[in-house]
Short mmCIF file of C-alpha atoms in Angstrom, two decimals:
data_model
loop_
_atom_site.label_atom_id
_atom_site.label_comp_id
_atom_site.label_asym_id
_atom_site.label_seq_id
_atom_site.Cartn_x
_atom_site.Cartn_y
_atom_site.Cartn_z
CA MET A 2 -11.59 26.94 33.55
CA VAL A 3 -13.38 25.68 30.47
CA GLU A 4 -11.55 26.30 27.20
CA THR A 5 -12.73 24.16 24.33
CA VAL A 6 -15.96 24.59 22.40
CA SER A 7 -17.27 21.24 23.63
CA GLU A 8 -16.53 22.14 27.25
CA ILE A 9 -18.32 25.48 26.91
CA ALA A 10 -21.34 23.83 25.29
CA SER A 11 -21.48 21.23 28.06
CA LEU A 12 -21.27 23.94 30.74
CA TRP A 13 -24.12 25.96 29.20
CA GLY A 14 -26.21 22.82 28.97
CA ARG A 15 -25.82 22.21 32.73
CA ILE A 16 -26.67 25.84 33.48
CA LEU A 17 -29.84 25.65 31.37
CA GLN A 18 -30.88 22.44 33.16
CA LYS A 19 -30.80 24.30 36.47
CA VAL A 20 -32.70 27.21 34.91
CA LYS A 21 -35.40 24.82 33.73
CA GLU A 22 -35.74 23.30 37.21
CA LYS A 23 -36.01 26.68 38.95
CA LEU A 24 -38.19 28.36 36.33
CA ASN A 25 -40.89 25.69 36.45
CA ASP A 26 -42.50 27.07 33.27
CA SER A 27 -41.79 24.96 30.20
CA ASN A 28 -43.37 27.44 27.77
CA ILE A 29 -41.09 30.29 28.87
CA PHE A 30 -38.07 28.02 28.85
CA ASP A 31 -38.78 26.68 25.38
CA ALA A 32 -39.47 30.13 23.96
CA PHE A 33 -36.47 32.04 25.34
CA PHE A 34 -33.86 29.69 26.83
CA ALA A 35 -33.87 26.39 24.93
CA ALA A 36 -32.39 27.71 21.67
CA SER A 37 -29.70 29.82 23.35
CA TYR A 38 -26.04 28.83 23.19
CA VAL A 39 -22.63 30.21 24.04
CA ASP A 40 -20.74 31.46 20.98
CA HIS A 41 -17.44 31.94 22.80
CA MET A 42 -15.81 33.19 25.98
CA GLU A 43 -14.04 36.52 26.33
CA GLY A 44 -11.95 36.19 29.45
CA SER A 45 -14.46 35.20 32.15
CA THR A 46 -17.50 36.41 30.21
CA LEU A 47 -19.88 34.14 28.31
CA VAL A 48 -21.16 35.55 24.99
CA VAL A 49 -24.67 34.04 24.80
CA VAL A 50 -26.60 33.93 21.53
CA ALA A 51 -30.42 34.13 21.61
CA ASN A 52 -32.67 33.32 18.64
CA THR A 53 -34.40 36.74 18.55
CA GLY A 54 -33.77 40.29 19.70
CA LEU A 55 -36.65 39.98 22.17
CA ALA A 56 -35.19 36.84 23.67
CA ALA A 57 -31.78 38.50 24.05
CA ALA A 58 -33.38 41.51 25.76
CA LEU A 59 -35.43 39.38 28.20
CA LEU A 60 -32.47 37.20 29.12
CA ASP A 61 -30.39 40.33 29.73
CA THR A 62 -32.99 42.05 31.93
CA LYS A 63 -35.72 39.92 33.44
CA TYR A 64 -33.78 36.63 33.74
CA ARG A 65 -30.19 37.80 34.37
CA GLY A 66 -30.50 37.25 38.11
CA LEU A 67 -31.79 33.70 37.63
CA LEU A 68 -28.97 32.94 35.22
CA ASN A 69 -26.33 34.35 37.59
CA THR A 70 -27.66 32.13 40.38
CA CYS A 71 -27.55 29.03 38.19
CA ILE A 72 -24.03 29.88 36.99
CA LEU A 73 -22.79 30.22 40.54
CA GLU A 74 -24.37 26.91 41.58
CA THR A 75 -22.94 25.14 38.51
CA THR A 76 -19.40 26.53 38.44
CA GLY A 77 -18.83 27.90 41.94
CA THR A 78 -17.78 31.20 40.39
CA ASN A 79 -19.37 34.33 38.97
CA LEU A 80 -19.12 34.57 35.19
CA GLY A 81 -20.07 37.63 33.17
CA LEU A 82 -22.88 37.46 30.61
CA VAL A 83 -23.30 39.25 27.28
CA PHE A 84 -26.40 38.56 25.15
CA VAL A 85 -26.51 38.95 21.38
CA GLU A 86 -29.14 38.21 18.73
CA GLU A 87 -28.31 35.36 16.37
CA GLU A 88 -29.07 37.36 13.21
CA HIS A 89 -26.91 40.22 14.43
CA LEU A 90 -24.05 37.82 15.12
CA LYS A 91 -24.26 36.39 11.61
CA LYS A 92 -24.05 39.87 10.08
CA GLU A 93 -21.12 40.92 12.20
CA ALA A 94 -19.21 37.66 12.18
CA PRO A 95 -15.90 37.87 10.30
CA VAL A 96 -15.26 35.47 7.46
CA ASP A 97 -13.75 32.29 8.84
CA LYS A 98 -10.08 32.01 8.08
CA LYS A 99 -8.76 28.84 6.55
CA PRO A 100 -6.72 26.72 8.96
CA SER A 101 -3.04 27.61 8.81
CA PHE A 102 -1.70 24.15 8.02
CA PHE A 103 0.99 23.26 5.46
CA LYS A 104 1.49 26.83 4.26
CA GLU A 105 5.05 26.02 3.20
CA SER A 106 4.14 22.89 1.22
CA HIS A 107 4.05 23.42 -2.53
CA LEU A 108 4.25 21.37 -5.69
CA ASN A 109 7.37 21.78 -7.82
CA PRO A 110 6.15 22.81 -11.30
CA ASN A 111 9.35 21.45 -12.86
CA TYR A 112 8.46 17.86 -12.00
CA THR A 113 6.01 16.66 -14.64
CA PHE A 114 5.19 13.47 -16.50
CA LYS A 115 6.51 15.10 -19.65
CA ASN A 116 10.09 15.33 -18.37
CA PHE A 117 10.08 12.03 -16.46
CA VAL A 118 12.27 9.55 -18.34
CA VAL A 119 10.51 6.18 -18.50
CA GLY A 120 12.41 2.90 -18.63
CA GLN A 121 12.05 -0.71 -17.61
CA SER A 122 13.00 0.13 -14.02
CA ASN A 123 10.17 2.61 -13.41
CA ARG A 124 7.54 1.88 -16.07
CA GLU A 125 4.91 0.37 -13.75
CA ALA A 126 5.19 3.19 -11.22
CA TYR A 127 4.95 5.74 -14.04
CA GLN A 128 1.89 4.10 -15.59
CA ALA A 129 0.08 3.80 -12.25
CA SER A 130 0.85 7.45 -11.43
CA LEU A 131 -0.43 8.56 -14.84
CA MET A 132 -3.68 6.60 -14.43
CA ILE A 133 -4.27 8.04 -10.98
CA SER A 134 -3.81 11.57 -12.28
CA GLU A 135 -6.56 10.86 -14.82
CA ASN A 136 -9.01 9.40 -12.27
CA PRO A 137 -8.02 10.39 -8.73
CA GLY A 138 -9.68 8.28 -6.04
CA LYS A 139 -11.16 5.83 -8.56
CA LEU A 140 -8.42 3.25 -9.22
CA TYR A 141 -5.54 2.49 -6.87
CA ASN A 142 -6.02 3.92 -3.41
CA PRO A 143 -3.61 4.24 -1.82
CA LEU A 144 -0.77 4.07 -4.29
CA LEU A 145 2.55 3.47 -2.55
CA ILE A 146 5.82 3.78 -4.46
CA TYR A 147 9.03 2.66 -2.78
CA SER A 148 12.69 2.63 -3.78
CA ASN A 149 16.15 3.67 -2.70
CA SER A 150 16.85 7.39 -2.59
CA GLY A 151 17.25 9.30 -5.83
CA LEU A 152 15.32 7.09 -8.25
CA GLY A 153 12.39 9.37 -9.08
CA LYS A 154 9.74 8.80 -6.40
CA THR A 155 9.48 12.48 -5.55
CA HIS A 156 9.38 13.43 -9.24
CA LEU A 157 6.37 11.15 -9.78
CA LEU A 158 4.63 12.48 -6.68
CA HIS A 159 4.88 16.07 -7.91
CA ALA A 160 3.95 15.01 -11.44
CA ILE A 161 0.72 13.46 -10.13
CA GLY A 162 -0.13 16.66 -8.28
CA ASN A 163 0.68 18.96 -11.19
CA SER A 164 -1.32 16.81 -13.62
CA ILE A 165 -4.38 16.67 -11.33
CA ARG A 166 -4.34 20.43 -10.86
CA GLU A 167 -4.30 20.86 -14.62
CA LYS A 168 -6.98 18.28 -15.46
CA HIS A 169 -9.14 18.59 -12.32
CA PRO A 170 -8.80 22.22 -11.16
CA ASN A 171 -11.71 21.80 -8.75
CA LEU A 172 -9.74 19.29 -6.65
CA LYS A 173 -7.57 20.50 -3.79
CA VAL A 174 -4.13 18.89 -3.86
CA LEU A 175 -1.72 18.79 -0.90
CA TYR A 176 1.89 17.64 -1.25
CA CYS A 177 4.01 17.36 1.87
CA THR A 178 6.97 15.43 3.21
CA SER A 179 6.59 13.29 6.30
CA ALA A 180 8.78 15.87 8.08
CA ASP A 181 6.18 18.54 7.19
CA PHE A 182 3.42 16.32 8.59
CA ILE A 183 5.38 15.67 11.79
CA ASN A 184 6.00 19.41 12.31
CA GLU A 185 2.35 20.30 11.71
CA TYR A 186 1.22 17.58 14.10
CA ILE A 187 3.61 18.76 16.82
CA GLN A 188 2.34 22.34 16.51
CA TYR A 189 -1.25 21.12 16.56
CA ALA A 190 -0.70 18.78 19.52
CA THR A 191 1.12 21.42 21.57
CA GLY A 192 -1.59 24.00 21.01
CA SER A 193 0.38 26.33 18.73
CA LYS A 194 -2.56 26.41 16.30
CA VAL A 195 -5.46 27.11 18.61
CA GLY A 196 -8.87 26.77 16.98
CA ASP A 197 -7.62 24.72 14.04
CA SER A 198 -8.30 21.00 13.77
CA LEU A 199 -5.85 18.93 11.76
CA ASP A 200 -8.27 16.13 10.91
CA THR A 201 -10.99 18.64 10.01
CA TYR A 202 -8.51 20.42 7.74
CA PHE A 203 -7.92 17.22 5.79
CA LYS A 204 -11.63 16.44 5.69
CA ASN A 205 -12.57 19.84 4.24
CA GLU A 206 -9.45 21.15 2.49
CA VAL A 207 -7.76 18.13 0.87
CA ASP A 208 -8.97 15.97 -2.02
CA VAL A 209 -5.62 14.50 -3.05
CA PHE A 210 -2.94 13.83 -0.42
CA LEU A 211 0.62 13.25 -1.65
CA VAL A 212 3.07 12.43 1.13
CA ASP A 213 6.80 11.85 0.60
CA ASP A 214 9.16 9.64 2.65
CA ILE A 215 6.55 8.12 4.94
CA GLN A 216 9.26 6.04 6.68
CA PHE A 217 10.13 8.96 8.94
CA ILE A 218 6.86 8.74 10.90
CA SER A 219 7.82 5.24 12.11
CA LYS A 220 8.35 4.92 15.88
CA LYS A 221 6.46 8.18 16.49
CA PRO A 222 3.21 6.96 18.13
CA GLY A 223 1.40 10.29 18.26
CA THR A 224 2.21 11.16 14.65
CA MET A 225 1.23 7.69 13.45
CA GLU A 226 -2.09 7.89 15.31
CA MET A 227 -2.91 11.23 13.68
CA PHE A 228 -1.83 9.95 10.26
CA PHE A 229 -4.11 6.94 10.73
CA VAL A 230 -7.03 9.29 11.48
CA VAL A 231 -6.21 11.44 8.44
CA PHE A 232 -5.77 8.45 6.16
CA SER A 233 -9.03 6.85 7.33
CA THR A 234 -10.91 10.13 6.87
CA LEU A 235 -9.67 10.63 3.31
CA TYR A 236 -10.11 6.99 2.34
CA ALA A 237 -13.69 6.91 3.63
CA GLN A 238 -14.47 9.96 1.47
CA GLY A 239 -12.96 8.34 -1.64
CA LYS A 240 -10.12 10.86 -1.77
CA GLN A 241 -6.82 9.91 -3.35
CA VAL A 242 -3.74 9.14 -1.24
CA VAL A 243 -0.28 8.58 -2.75
CA ILE A 244 2.69 7.71 -0.56
CA THR A 245 6.40 7.18 -1.14
CA SER A 246 8.83 5.25 1.05
CA ASP A 247 12.41 4.05 0.95
CA GLN A 248 11.25 0.50 1.74
CA HIS A 249 8.24 -1.76 1.35
CA PRO A 250 5.79 -1.15 4.24
CA ASN A 251 6.42 -4.65 5.58
CA GLU A 252 10.09 -3.74 6.05
CA LEU A 253 9.52 -0.47 7.91
CA ASN A 254 10.50 -1.09 11.53
CA GLY A 255 8.29 0.64 14.06
CA LEU A 256 5.41 1.32 11.68
CA ASP A 257 1.95 0.95 13.23
CA GLN A 258 0.41 -2.32 12.06
CA ARG A 259 -2.85 -0.59 11.15
CA LEU A 260 -0.98 1.76 8.83
CA ARG A 261 1.05 -1.08 7.38
CA THR A 262 -2.15 -2.94 6.52
CA ARG A 263 -3.74 0.09 4.89
CA PHE A 264 -0.64 1.02 2.92
CA ILE A 265 -0.53 -2.37 1.21
CA SER A 266 -4.31 -2.55 0.68
CA GLY A 267 -4.06 -0.53 -2.53
CA LEU A 268 -1.25 -0.81 -5.07
CA THR A 269 2.39 -1.07 -3.99
CA LEU A 270 5.11 -0.67 -6.64
CA ASP A 271 8.87 -0.31 -6.54
CA ILE A 272 11.35 1.60 -8.68
CA LYS A 273 14.69 -0.02 -9.34
CA ALA A 274 17.98 1.56 -10.33
CA PRO A 275 17.83 2.70 -13.96
CA ASP A 276 19.24 0.37 -16.60
CA LEU A 277 21.73 1.66 -19.17
CA PRO A 278 19.20 2.89 -21.78
CA THR A 279 17.16 4.68 -19.13
CA SER A 280 20.29 6.28 -17.64
CA GLU A 281 21.33 7.51 -21.07
CA GLY A 282 17.81 8.85 -21.64
CA ILE A 283 17.93 10.72 -18.34
CA LEU A 284 21.23 12.34 -19.26
CA ARG A 285 19.96 13.41 -22.67
CA SER A 286 16.80 14.79 -21.09
CA ARG A 287 18.79 16.84 -18.56
CA ILE A 288 21.13 18.14 -21.29
CA THR A 289 18.17 19.32 -23.38
CA ALA A 290 16.38 20.79 -20.35
CA GLY A 291 19.51 22.84 -19.66
CA GLY A 292 19.25 24.48 -23.08
CA LEU A 293 22.20 22.57 -24.51
CA ASP A 294 22.50 20.65 -27.78
CA VAL A 295 22.74 16.92 -27.12
CA ASN A 296 24.63 16.58 -30.42
CA ASP A 297 27.58 18.34 -28.78
CA PHE A 298 28.02 15.27 -26.54
CA GLU A 299 29.59 12.20 -28.08
CA ALA A 300 27.57 9.02 -27.56
CA GLU A 301 30.57 7.38 -25.86
CA ALA A 302 30.69 10.15 -23.27
CA ILE A 303 27.01 9.77 -22.41
CA THR A 304 27.32 5.98 -22.23
CA PHE A 305 30.36 6.28 -19.96
CA LEU A 306 28.49 8.47 -17.47
CA ALA A 307 25.45 6.20 -17.62
CA GLN A 308 27.57 3.12 -16.86
CA ARG A 309 29.51 4.66 -13.96
CA PHE A 310 26.70 6.56 -12.23
CA SER A 311 23.54 4.53 -12.79
CA SER A 312 22.71 3.69 -9.16
CA SER A 313 20.47 6.75 -8.90
CA VAL A 314 19.18 9.74 -10.87
CA ARG A 315 20.91 12.05 -8.41
CA GLU A 316 24.29 10.46 -9.14
CA LEU A 317 23.71 10.92 -12.86
CA GLU A 318 22.78 14.56 -12.37
CA GLU A 319 25.77 15.20 -10.13
CA ALA A 320 28.14 13.69 -12.71
CA LEU A 321 26.57 15.71 -15.52
CA ASN A 322 26.75 18.94 -13.52
CA ARG A 323 30.41 18.28 -12.77
CA LEU A 324 31.07 17.72 -16.48
CA LEU A 325 29.27 20.92 -17.49
CA PHE A 326 31.12 22.96 -14.86
CA TYR A 327 34.45 21.57 -16.05
CA THR A 328 33.80 22.30 -19.72
CA VAL A 329 32.61 25.84 -19.06
CA ASN A 330 35.06 27.00 -16.38
CA ILE A 331 38.20 24.85 -16.60
CA LYS A 332 38.68 23.27 -20.00
CA GLN A 333 36.42 25.36 -22.14
CA THR A 334 35.03 23.35 -25.01
CA LYS A 335 31.71 22.96 -26.72
CA HIS A 336 32.39 19.50 -28.09
CA ILE A 337 32.41 16.97 -25.25
CA ASP A 338 34.11 13.66 -25.98
CA LEU A 339 35.03 10.69 -23.81
CA ALA A 340 38.49 12.02 -22.89
CA VAL A 341 37.12 15.33 -21.60
CA THR A 342 34.38 13.50 -19.72
CA LYS A 343 36.88 11.28 -17.90
CA GLU A 344 38.99 14.30 -16.97
CA ALA A 345 35.98 16.16 -15.64
CA ILE A 346 34.60 13.47 -13.36
CA GLN A 347 37.78 11.75 -12.18
CA GLY A 348 37.22 13.17 -8.70
CA LEU A 349 33.74 11.66 -8.58
CA ILE A 350 35.06 8.30 -9.72
CA LYS A 351 37.55 8.36 -6.85
CA VAL A 352 34.74 9.19 -4.40
CA GLN A 353 32.63 6.44 -5.89
CA ASP A 354 35.46 3.92 -5.54
CA ASP A 355 36.28 5.10 -2.02
CA SER A 356 32.65 4.62 -1.00
CA SER A 357 32.98 0.86 -1.39
CA LYS A 358 35.09 0.74 1.77
CA LEU A 359 34.40 2.32 5.14
CA SER A 360 35.68 5.89 5.06
CA GLU A 361 34.74 9.42 6.00
CA THR A 362 33.24 9.84 2.53
CA LYS A 363 31.10 6.74 2.86
CA ILE A 364 29.88 7.76 6.34
CA ILE A 365 28.84 11.21 5.11
CA ALA A 366 27.09 9.74 2.05
CA THR A 367 25.26 7.14 4.14
CA VAL A 368 24.09 9.65 6.76
CA ALA A 369 23.00 12.04 3.99
CA ASP A 370 20.97 9.31 2.30
CA TYR A 371 19.38 8.28 5.62
CA TYR A 372 18.14 11.83 6.25
CA SER A 373 17.30 12.60 2.58
CA LEU A 374 20.09 15.20 2.36
CA THR A 375 23.07 15.63 0.06
CA PRO A 376 26.67 15.15 1.25
CA SER A 377 27.37 18.80 0.41
CA GLN A 378 24.70 19.88 2.91
CA ILE A 379 26.45 17.96 5.69
CA THR A 380 29.87 19.39 4.80
CA GLY A 381 28.52 22.88 4.14
CA LYS A 382 27.74 25.78 6.44
CA ILE A 383 23.96 25.49 6.72
CA ARG A 384 22.93 25.00 10.36
CA THR A 385 19.27 24.01 10.32
CA SER A 386 18.38 21.52 13.06
CA GLN A 387 18.14 18.49 10.75
CA ILE A 388 21.39 19.23 8.89
CA ALA A 389 23.24 20.00 12.15
CA MET A 390 22.04 16.72 13.66
CA ALA A 391 23.16 14.77 10.57
CA ARG A 392 26.54 16.53 10.74
CA HIS A 393 26.97 15.62 14.44
CA ILE A 394 26.02 12.01 13.75
CA SER A 395 28.60 11.86 10.94
CA MET A 396 31.22 13.16 13.36
CA TYR A 397 30.22 10.59 15.99
CA LEU A 398 30.38 7.69 13.52
CA MET A 399 33.81 8.77 12.25
CA ARG A 400 35.00 8.89 15.83
CA THR A 401 33.56 5.53 16.89
CA LEU A 402 33.92 3.48 13.69
CA LEU A 403 37.14 4.90 12.26
CA ASP A 404 38.72 6.19 15.49
CA ASP A 405 39.57 9.41 13.65
CA PRO A 406 41.15 12.27 15.59
CA PHE A 407 38.97 15.36 15.99
CA GLU A 408 41.14 17.38 13.58
CA LYS A 409 40.66 14.84 10.77
CA ILE A 410 36.91 14.67 11.39
CA GLY A 411 36.73 18.45 11.23
CA GLN A 412 38.42 18.48 7.83
CA ALA A 413 36.06 15.76 6.54
CA VAL A 414 32.92 17.72 7.44
CA GLY A 415 33.95 20.98 5.84
CA GLY A 416 36.77 22.40 7.90
CA LYS A 417 35.20 22.46 11.36
CA ASP A 418 37.56 23.17 14.26
CA HIS A 419 38.53 20.76 17.05
CA SER A 420 36.09 22.17 19.62
CA SER A 421 33.13 22.07 17.21
CA VAL A 422 33.74 18.41 16.43
CA MET A 423 34.17 17.53 20.11
CA SER A 424 30.92 19.34 20.94
CA GLY A 425 29.05 17.55 18.13
CA VAL A 426 30.25 14.12 19.23
CA LYS A 427 29.29 14.83 22.85
CA LYS A 428 25.79 15.90 21.81
CA VAL A 429 25.22 12.56 20.11
CA GLU A 430 26.68 10.64 23.07
CA LYS A 431 24.34 12.51 25.44
CA ALA A 432 21.30 11.95 23.22
CA LEU A 433 22.04 8.22 22.98
CA LYS A 434 21.40 7.85 26.72
CA THR A 435 17.73 8.84 26.52
CA ASP A 436 16.66 9.51 22.91
CA ARG A 437 15.14 6.37 21.34
CA ASP A 438 15.10 7.93 17.85
CA MET A 439 18.83 8.65 18.09
CA GLN A 440 19.51 5.11 19.29
CA ASP A 441 17.58 3.67 16.34
CA ALA A 442 19.32 5.99 13.86
CA ILE A 443 22.82 5.06 15.05
CA LYS A 444 21.93 1.35 15.03
CA GLU A 445 20.55 1.51 11.48
CA LEU A 446 23.41 3.64 10.14
CA THR A 447 26.04 1.37 11.71
CA SER A 448 24.34 -1.63 10.11
CA ARG A 449 24.35 0.04 6.68
CA LEU A 450 28.01 1.06 6.99
CA LYS A 451 29.17 -2.42 7.90
CA LYS A 452 27.51 -4.11 4.92
#
């Protein structure tokens, strides 16, 4: 049975060809049949649109028998016919709904250029992002920013979107993660969003496309093909595309060569770990944003945190949050000096030192970074599919690389019992037999852990 609009149109065209042959009167055909078309099917009934009320009436009465004969000869079945006037259809037609894509994707209003701390490590990426927000689609297209996790890529992506919405309110901005794009593509490809076209959505509903963590579409042929179509559509229309990645496109294994070429055809910039002045600036910015007085923090304390936790912005924020929790709930004090700071974050320093050698802590941190999660999500109680998979992989790696007993693994991942750990390890072992993505993930994680 025909289903798509193009199939229905093709079917009606073949039916009309037979009508024309049998009718043998070109004037009648041109006047009443030629402009007719099928609007849609309701079950096994064709809803046929005629250009006038008279045409609809004649097709329904005088020529229904001829049409039924031609339908039977064309399809081998009897289809019902309903005739409507085009003007009547226009009046009665409901307002088209917007395609239901990316309904959960939103910009974070807290990420702006104003609260992004600029330093030597991120200045070029910041400047390029700022220029794009002033003239979207006119300068660097695409802009690709890459760096290790936690250095501000996502902040800049949201800042671009928020700035464009403020300065160019007529432009439609879409921010999404690559995981969002993959999920939308899967629903579209499996027919969950009947009547909606993903590439048409981007063509009509997106002027600025901001996509985070593009590396996760690698080795997914269907997703990469759709992303190529989307990218090409937007680029041809002069619409702005900004992408972030954890690596340079040339280092992304499994990325389609056509995408690789297009990603580096614009401007590609990296963000490095913040230097000491930038790290100190980030800490002061976060202290002020939290409604605290930066003068309550001794300069030595801020410098100490910046020196010990400068590999990423997330590390800095975690250390600061630990310090604030300690000074509010454990050793209550408003004045924060170096001694209090060292007391507060001594646990984090131990974790940081432990992470230099292979351990349960390092495995959890590495898996969390690979899947853009936090270690606390893996050791917590949340059971979404992505977090559960990362938790099972952590268990598997502890078992295979450290030869930990199940009880010890359970304690490391948040107090899971023996049977839960055994089940998680077995799930990974089973997936490794057939799942190429799982094989690649374990290979990459093992490589990172052995460095």
